[in-house]
Amino acid sequence: MADLISIIVPCYNEGAALPYFYEAITKQYNLMRQSSDIDFEYLFINDGSKDNTLSVIKELAAKDNRVKYVSFSRNFGKEAAMYAGLQNSSGDYVAIMDADLQDPPHILSEMYDCVKNQGYDCAATRRVSRKGEPPVRSFFARCFYRLINKISNADIVDGARDYRLMTRQMVNAILDMKEYNRFSKGIFGWVGFSTKWIEFENTERVAGETKWSFWKLFLYSLDGIIGFSTAPLAIASIIGLIFCIAAFIMILVIIAKTLILGDPVAGYPSMVCIIFLVSGIQLFCLGILGQYMSKIYLETKNRPIYITKESNI
Ligand code: UDP
Ligand code: MG
């Protein structure tokens, strides 16, 4: 029997890009069919788009019965869209792709070959250059990857994209991770399995514009750190400990000074600085605690990761 490959495509305001995407992926489908016994299923996840994305998807579904879609009741974010895609996919292999053609479809052949014939559980892509990206963003991205790999045990690869092809077994493992605060780059690494990394040059999106502002990316990286590491909590306690020791030494010094030299008036400005510094650090550490607490809070509410408004599955 032919291998069914599900192609999951999270779409948020991609009305302009989708026709190009569909054309490119269909071309790839026809190409792959010539050499291997495969079938495709396209799973478009409309993540609460505000443009004509849904109607474009419906048009595609009307002329091609391989096109499936799930449409959310509002924008839940790409993480939720990917989860919905994995949950609704029925393929023996599942690929996740962006709608903007930044994930070149021609790599699918190589990915399929790696997973089918070379014994890998997953073939994932990473871009080797960050061409076309603001330098500040690249700089912070590099720092983030260096940091998170130091402090967490999920193997998170610099430049890794969400574009990957996985076996059903790996998909099921990912679906078993039902956490509400999802950080897929971490989840993919955390579940393990053998991954083949395929490198490619960054390409610019075909139409529409990126949904990631610098601020959104920054918050996303914090999510990643909090979701996959408890190091910040340890740092908070270590800072506390260092300050306790420093304070203890200072107390001894002041007592000794008072006994030996009498009782000079302590400096008011230095006092103010110390109060500012110490209360600042206290607030900072409380903030770290708060970040974890807010995640626990959201997690215990046990809310659904996404809400479907309509679908043809
Ligand atoms: N996306 C989504 N929900 C969102 C934001 C983005 O489903 O809230 C999808 C988007 O339609 C695209 C993919 O995620 O298919 C990647 O988004 P984008 O191209 O904006 O990110 P970039 O490639 O710039 O990192
Ligand atoms: Mg993109």
CSV table of C-alpha atoms and ligand atoms in Angstrom, one decimal:
chain,number,residue,atom,x,y,z
A,1,MET,CA,0.0,0.0,0.0
A,2,ALA,CA,1.1,3.5,-0.7
A,3,ASP,CA,2.7,5.5,2.1
A,4,LEU,CA,0.4,8.4,3.0
A,5,ILE,CA,2.3,11.6,3.8
A,6,SER,CA,0.3,14.3,5.7
A,7,ILE,CA,1.5,17.9,5.0
A,8,ILE,CA,0.5,20.2,7.8
A,9,VAL,CA,0.4,23.9,6.9
A,10,PRO,CA,-0.4,26.4,9.7
A,11,CYS,CA,-1.9,29.5,8.0
A,12,TYR,CA,-2.4,32.9,9.5
A,13,ASN,CA,-3.3,35.6,6.9
A,14,GLU,CA,-1.7,33.6,4.1
A,15,GLY,CA,-4.5,34.2,1.5
A,16,ALA,CA,-1.9,35.7,-0.9
A,17,ALA,CA,0.7,33.0,-0.4
A,18,LEU,CA,-1.5,29.9,-0.5
A,19,PRO,CA,-2.1,29.6,-4.2
A,20,TYR,CA,1.7,29.7,-4.8
A,21,PHE,CA,2.1,27.1,-2.1
A,22,TYR,CA,-0.5,24.8,-3.4
A,23,GLU,CA,1.0,25.0,-6.9
A,24,ALA,CA,4.5,24.2,-5.6
A,25,ILE,CA,3.5,21.4,-3.4
A,26,THR,CA,1.4,19.8,-6.1
A,27,LYS,CA,4.4,19.9,-8.4
A,28,GLN,CA,6.4,18.2,-5.7
A,29,TYR,CA,3.7,15.6,-5.2
A,30,ASN,CA,3.7,14.7,-8.9
A,31,LEU,CA,7.4,14.5,-8.9
A,32,MET,CA,7.6,12.2,-5.9
A,33,ARG,CA,4.9,9.9,-7.3
A,34,GLN,CA,7.1,9.1,-10.3
A,35,SER,CA,9.7,7.5,-8.1
A,36,SER,CA,8.0,6.2,-5.1
A,37,ASP,CA,4.7,4.7,-4.0
A,38,ILE,CA,3.3,7.6,-2.0
A,39,ASP,CA,0.2,9.7,-1.5
A,40,PHE,CA,-0.2,13.1,-0.1
A,41,GLU,CA,-2.8,14.6,2.2
A,42,TYR,CA,-2.7,18.4,2.7
A,43,LEU,CA,-3.9,19.6,6.1
A,44,PHE,CA,-4.4,23.4,6.2
A,45,ILE,CA,-4.9,24.8,9.6
A,46,ASN,CA,-6.5,28.2,9.4
A,47,ASP,CA,-5.3,29.9,12.6
A,48,GLY,CA,-8.1,32.6,12.9
A,49,SER,CA,-6.9,34.5,9.8
A,50,LYS,CA,-8.5,37.9,9.2
A,51,ASP,CA,-8.0,37.8,5.4
A,52,ASN,CA,-9.4,35.4,2.7
A,53,THR,CA,-7.3,32.5,3.8
A,54,LEU,CA,-10.3,30.3,4.7
A,55,SER,CA,-12.1,30.9,1.4
A,56,VAL,CA,-8.9,30.2,-0.6
A,57,ILE,CA,-8.5,26.9,1.4
A,58,LYS,CA,-12.2,26.0,0.7
A,59,GLU,CA,-11.7,26.6,-3.0
A,60,LEU,CA,-8.7,24.3,-3.0
A,61,ALA,CA,-10.7,21.7,-1.1
A,62,ALA,CA,-13.5,21.9,-3.6
A,63,LYS,CA,-11.2,21.0,-6.5
A,64,ASP,CA,-8.8,18.6,-4.8
A,65,ASN,CA,-10.1,16.0,-2.3
A,66,ARG,CA,-6.6,15.6,-0.8
A,67,VAL,CA,-7.1,19.0,0.8
A,68,LYS,CA,-8.3,18.9,4.4
A,69,TYR,CA,-8.7,21.8,6.7
A,70,VAL,CA,-9.4,22.8,10.2
A,71,SER,CA,-10.4,26.3,11.0
A,72,PHE,CA,-9.9,27.8,14.4
A,73,SER,CA,-12.4,30.1,16.2
A,74,ARG,CA,-9.7,32.7,16.6
A,75,ASN,CA,-5.9,33.0,16.4
A,76,PHE,CA,-4.3,30.5,18.7
A,77,GLY,CA,-0.8,30.8,17.4
A,78,LYS,CA,1.4,28.6,15.3
A,79,GLU,CA,2.1,26.1,18.1
A,80,ALA,CA,-1.6,25.4,18.5
A,81,ALA,CA,-1.9,25.1,14.7
A,82,MET,CA,0.9,22.6,14.5
A,83,TYR,CA,-0.7,20.6,17.4
A,84,ALA,CA,-4.1,20.6,15.7
A,85,GLY,CA,-2.4,19.4,12.5
A,86,LEU,CA,-0.6,16.5,14.1
A,87,GLN,CA,-3.8,15.5,15.9
A,88,ASN,CA,-5.9,15.5,12.8
A,89,SER,CA,-3.3,13.9,10.5
A,90,SER,CA,-3.7,10.4,9.4
A,91,GLY,CA,-0.5,9.8,7.4
A,92,ASP,CA,2.1,7.2,8.0
A,93,TYR,CA,4.5,10.1,7.8
A,94,VAL,CA,3.8,13.7,8.7
A,95,ALA,CA,5.5,16.9,7.5
A,96,ILE,CA,5.1,20.4,8.8
A,97,MET,CA,5.5,23.3,6.4
A,98,ASP,CA,5.1,27.0,6.4
A,99,ALA,CA,2.6,28.4,3.9
A,100,ASP,CA,5.0,31.1,2.6
A,101,LEU,CA,7.3,28.8,0.7
A,102,GLN,CA,10.2,29.6,3.0
A,103,ASP,CA,10.3,25.8,3.4
A,104,PRO,CA,11.4,24.6,-0.1
A,105,PRO,CA,9.1,21.7,-1.1
A,106,HIS,CA,11.9,20.0,-3.1
A,107,ILE,CA,13.6,18.9,0.2
A,108,LEU,CA,10.6,16.6,0.9
A,109,SER,CA,12.0,14.0,-1.4
A,110,GLU,CA,15.3,13.9,0.5
A,111,MET,CA,13.4,13.9,3.8
A,112,TYR,CA,11.2,11.0,2.8
A,113,ASP,CA,14.2,9.0,1.6
A,114,CYS,CA,16.0,9.6,5.0
A,115,VAL,CA,13.0,8.4,7.0
A,116,LYS,CA,11.9,5.6,4.7
A,117,ASN,CA,15.2,4.1,3.6
A,118,GLN,CA,18.0,5.3,6.0
A,119,GLY,CA,16.4,4.4,9.3
A,120,TYR,CA,15.9,7.9,10.7
A,121,ASP,CA,12.7,8.7,12.7
A,122,CYS,CA,12.7,12.2,11.6
A,123,ALA,CA,14.3,14.5,8.9
A,124,ALA,CA,14.4,18.1,10.0
A,125,THR,CA,15.8,21.2,8.3
A,126,ARG,CA,18.0,24.0,9.5
A,127,ARG,CA,18.9,27.1,7.6
A,128,VAL,CA,22.6,27.8,7.5
A,129,SER,CA,22.3,31.6,6.8
A,130,ARG,CA,20.0,34.2,8.3
A,131,LYS,CA,20.0,36.2,5.0
A,132,GLY,CA,17.3,38.8,4.8
A,133,GLU,CA,16.9,39.1,8.6
A,134,PRO,CA,17.7,42.2,10.6
A,135,PRO,CA,21.2,41.8,12.2
A,136,VAL,CA,19.9,42.6,15.7
A,137,ARG,CA,17.4,39.8,15.4
A,138,SER,CA,20.1,37.3,14.3
A,139,PHE,CA,22.4,38.4,17.2
A,140,PHE,CA,19.7,37.8,19.8
A,141,ALA,CA,18.7,34.5,18.2
A,142,ARG,CA,22.2,33.2,18.4
A,143,CYS,CA,22.5,34.3,22.1
A,144,PHE,CA,19.2,32.6,22.8
A,145,TYR,CA,20.3,29.2,21.3
A,146,ARG,CA,23.6,29.3,23.1
A,147,LEU,CA,21.8,30.0,26.4
A,148,ILE,CA,19.0,27.5,26.2
A,149,ASN,CA,21.4,24.7,25.2
A,150,LYS,CA,23.4,25.4,28.3
A,151,ILE,CA,20.5,25.4,30.7
A,152,SER,CA,18.1,22.8,29.4
A,153,ASN,CA,18.3,19.2,28.4
A,154,ALA,CA,16.2,19.5,25.3
A,155,ASP,CA,18.5,19.6,22.3
A,156,ILE,CA,17.6,22.8,20.5
A,157,VAL,CA,19.4,23.4,17.3
A,158,ASP,CA,20.3,26.9,16.1
A,159,GLY,CA,18.6,27.8,12.9
A,160,ALA,CA,16.3,24.7,13.1
A,161,ARG,CA,13.0,25.4,11.4
A,162,ASP,CA,9.7,23.7,12.1
A,163,TYR,CA,9.9,22.2,8.6
A,164,ARG,CA,10.3,18.5,9.2
A,165,LEU,CA,9.0,15.0,8.3
A,166,MET,CA,8.4,12.5,11.1
A,167,THR,CA,7.2,9.0,11.4
A,168,ARG,CA,3.8,8.2,12.9
A,169,GLN,CA,5.6,6.8,16.1
A,170,MET,CA,7.3,10.2,16.7
A,171,VAL,CA,4.1,12.1,16.0
A,172,ASN,CA,2.3,10.0,18.6
A,173,ALA,CA,5.0,10.7,21.1
A,174,ILE,CA,4.6,14.5,20.5
A,175,LEU,CA,0.9,14.2,20.8
A,176,ASP,CA,1.3,12.6,24.2
A,177,MET,CA,2.9,15.9,25.3
A,178,LYS,CA,-0.3,17.7,26.1
A,179,GLU,CA,1.1,20.7,27.7
A,180,TYR,CA,-0.7,24.0,27.1
A,181,ASN,CA,2.4,26.1,26.9
A,182,ARG,CA,3.9,24.6,23.8
A,183,PHE,CA,7.4,25.2,22.5
A,184,SER,CA,7.8,22.9,19.6
A,185,LYS,CA,11.5,23.4,19.0
A,186,GLY,CA,12.0,22.0,22.5
A,187,ILE,CA,9.4,19.3,22.3
A,188,PHE,CA,10.9,17.9,19.0
A,189,GLY,CA,14.2,17.6,20.8
A,190,TRP,CA,12.8,16.4,24.1
A,191,VAL,CA,11.0,13.3,22.6
A,192,GLY,CA,14.3,12.0,21.3
A,193,PHE,CA,14.4,9.7,18.2
A,194,SER,CA,17.0,9.9,15.6
A,195,THR,CA,17.0,13.1,13.5
A,196,LYS,CA,18.7,13.7,10.2
A,197,TRP,CA,19.5,17.4,9.8
A,198,ILE,CA,19.2,18.8,6.3
A,199,GLU,CA,20.7,22.2,5.7
A,200,PHE,CA,19.5,24.8,3.3
A,201,GLU,CA,19.9,28.5,2.5
A,202,ASN,CA,17.3,30.9,3.9
A,203,THR,CA,14.7,32.0,1.3
A,204,GLU,CA,12.5,35.0,1.5
A,205,ARG,CA,8.7,34.5,1.8
A,206,VAL,CA,6.8,34.5,-1.5
A,207,ALA,CA,4.0,36.8,-0.5
A,208,GLY,CA,2.4,38.4,2.6
A,209,GLU,CA,4.6,39.4,5.6
A,210,THR,CA,6.1,37.8,8.6
A,211,LYS,CA,3.9,37.6,11.8
A,212,TRP,CA,6.9,37.8,14.1
A,213,SER,CA,7.8,41.1,15.6
A,214,PHE,CA,11.0,41.4,17.6
A,215,TRP,CA,8.9,41.6,20.8
A,216,LYS,CA,6.9,38.5,20.0
A,217,LEU,CA,10.1,36.6,19.3
A,218,PHE,CA,11.6,37.8,22.6
A,219,LEU,CA,8.5,36.6,24.5
A,220,TYR,CA,8.6,33.3,22.6
A,221,SER,CA,12.2,32.7,23.6
A,222,LEU,CA,11.3,33.3,27.3
A,223,ASP,CA,8.5,30.7,26.9
A,224,GLY,CA,11.2,28.3,25.6
A,225,ILE,CA,13.5,28.9,28.5
A,226,ILE,CA,10.8,28.6,31.1
A,227,GLY,CA,9.2,25.6,29.4
A,228,PHE,CA,12.4,23.6,29.2
A,229,SER,CA,14.6,24.7,32.0
A,230,THR,CA,14.4,25.4,35.7
A,231,ALA,CA,17.8,27.1,35.7
A,232,PRO,CA,16.4,30.6,36.3
A,233,LEU,CA,14.9,29.4,39.6
A,234,ALA,CA,18.3,28.1,40.6
A,235,ILE,CA,19.9,31.4,39.6
A,236,ALA,CA,17.4,33.2,41.8
A,237,SER,CA,18.4,31.1,44.8
A,238,ILE,CA,22.1,31.4,44.0
A,239,ILE,CA,21.9,35.3,43.8
A,240,GLY,CA,20.0,35.2,47.1
A,241,LEU,CA,22.8,33.1,48.7
A,242,ILE,CA,25.6,35.4,47.4
A,243,PHE,CA,23.9,38.4,48.8
A,244,CYS,CA,23.4,36.7,52.2
A,245,ILE,CA,27.1,35.9,52.3
A,246,ALA,CA,28.1,39.4,51.3
A,247,ALA,CA,25.8,40.9,53.9
A,248,PHE,CA,27.2,38.6,56.6
A,249,ILE,CA,30.8,39.7,55.8
A,250,MET,CA,29.7,43.4,55.7
A,251,ILE,CA,28.1,42.9,59.2
A,252,LEU,CA,31.4,41.5,60.5
A,253,VAL,CA,33.4,44.3,59.0
A,254,ILE,CA,31.1,47.0,60.4
A,255,ILE,CA,31.2,45.4,63.9
A,256,ALA,CA,35.0,45.3,63.8
A,257,LYS,CA,35.2,48.8,62.5
A,258,THR,CA,32.9,50.1,65.2
A,259,LEU,CA,34.8,48.3,68.0
A,260,ILE,CA,38.2,49.5,66.7
A,261,LEU,CA,37.5,53.0,65.3
A,262,GLY,CA,34.5,54.0,67.3
A,263,ASP,CA,31.2,54.8,65.6
A,264,PRO,CA,31.5,57.0,62.5
A,265,VAL,CA,28.2,58.1,60.8
A,266,ALA,CA,27.3,55.7,58.0
A,267,GLY,CA,26.9,57.2,54.5
A,268,TYR,CA,23.4,57.9,53.5
A,269,PRO,CA,24.0,57.7,49.7
A,270,SER,CA,25.7,54.3,49.9
A,271,MET,CA,22.7,53.1,52.0
A,272,VAL,CA,20.2,54.2,49.3
A,273,CYS,CA,22.2,52.5,46.6
A,274,ILE,CA,22.3,49.2,48.6
A,275,ILE,CA,18.6,49.4,49.2
A,276,PHE,CA,17.9,50.0,45.5
A,277,LEU,CA,20.2,47.2,44.5
A,278,VAL,CA,18.9,44.6,46.9
A,279,SER,CA,15.2,45.4,46.4
A,280,GLY,CA,15.8,45.4,42.7
A,281,ILE,CA,17.3,41.9,42.9
A,282,GLN,CA,14.5,40.7,45.1
A,283,LEU,CA,11.9,41.9,42.6
A,284,PHE,CA,13.8,40.3,39.8
A,285,CYS,CA,13.9,37.0,41.5
A,286,LEU,CA,10.2,37.3,42.5
A,287,GLY,CA,9.6,38.0,38.8
A,288,ILE,CA,11.3,34.7,37.8
A,289,LEU,CA,9.1,32.9,40.3
A,290,GLY,CA,6.1,34.7,38.9
A,291,GLN,CA,6.9,33.5,35.4
A,292,TYR,CA,6.9,29.9,36.5
A,293,MET,CA,3.8,30.4,38.6
A,294,SER,CA,1.9,31.9,35.7
A,295,LYS,CA,2.8,28.9,33.6
A,296,ILE,CA,1.6,26.6,36.3
A,297,TYR,CA,-1.6,28.6,36.6
A,298,LEU,CA,-2.3,28.3,32.9
A,299,GLU,CA,-1.4,24.7,32.9
A,300,THR,CA,-3.7,23.7,35.8
A,301,LYS,CA,-6.6,25.4,34.1
A,302,ASN,CA,-6.4,22.6,31.6
A,303,ARG,CA,-7.8,24.7,28.7
A,304,PRO,CA,-8.0,23.2,25.2
A,305,ILE,CA,-5.0,24.1,23.1
A,306,TYR,CA,-7.3,25.2,20.2
A,307,ILE,CA,-11.0,25.5,19.4
A,308,THR,CA,-12.2,24.3,16.0
A,309,LYS,CA,-14.9,26.4,14.3
A,310,GLU,CA,-15.2,24.3,11.1
A,311,SER,CA,-13.4,21.5,9.4
A,312,ASN,CA,-13.9,19.0,6.6
A,313,ILE,CA,-12.3,16.1,8.4
B,1,UDP,N1,1.4,31.2,11.7
B,1,UDP,C1,0.3,30.7,12.3
B,1,UDP,N2,-0.2,31.4,13.4
B,1,UDP,C2,0.4,32.6,13.9
B,1,UDP,C3,1.5,33.0,13.2
B,1,UDP,C4,2.0,32.3,12.1
B,1,UDP,O1,-0.3,29.7,11.9
B,1,UDP,O2,-0.1,33.1,14.8
B,1,UDP,C5,2.0,30.5,10.5
B,1,UDP,C6,2.1,31.3,9.3
B,1,UDP,O3,0.9,31.4,8.5
B,1,UDP,C7,3.3,30.6,8.5
B,1,UDP,C8,4.1,30.1,9.6
B,1,UDP,O4,3.3,30.1,10.8
B,1,UDP,O5,2.8,29.6,7.7
B,1,UDP,C9,5.4,30.9,9.9
B,1,UDP,O6,5.1,32.2,10.1
B,1,UDP,P1,5.9,33.4,9.4
B,1,UDP,O7,6.3,33.1,8.0
B,1,UDP,O8,5.2,34.7,9.7
B,1,UDP,O9,7.2,33.3,10.4
B,1,UDP,P2,8.8,33.4,9.9
B,1,UDP,O10,8.9,32.5,8.7
B,1,UDP,O11,8.9,34.8,9.5
B,1,UDP,O12,9.6,32.9,11.0
B,2,MG,MG,7.9,32.6,7.0
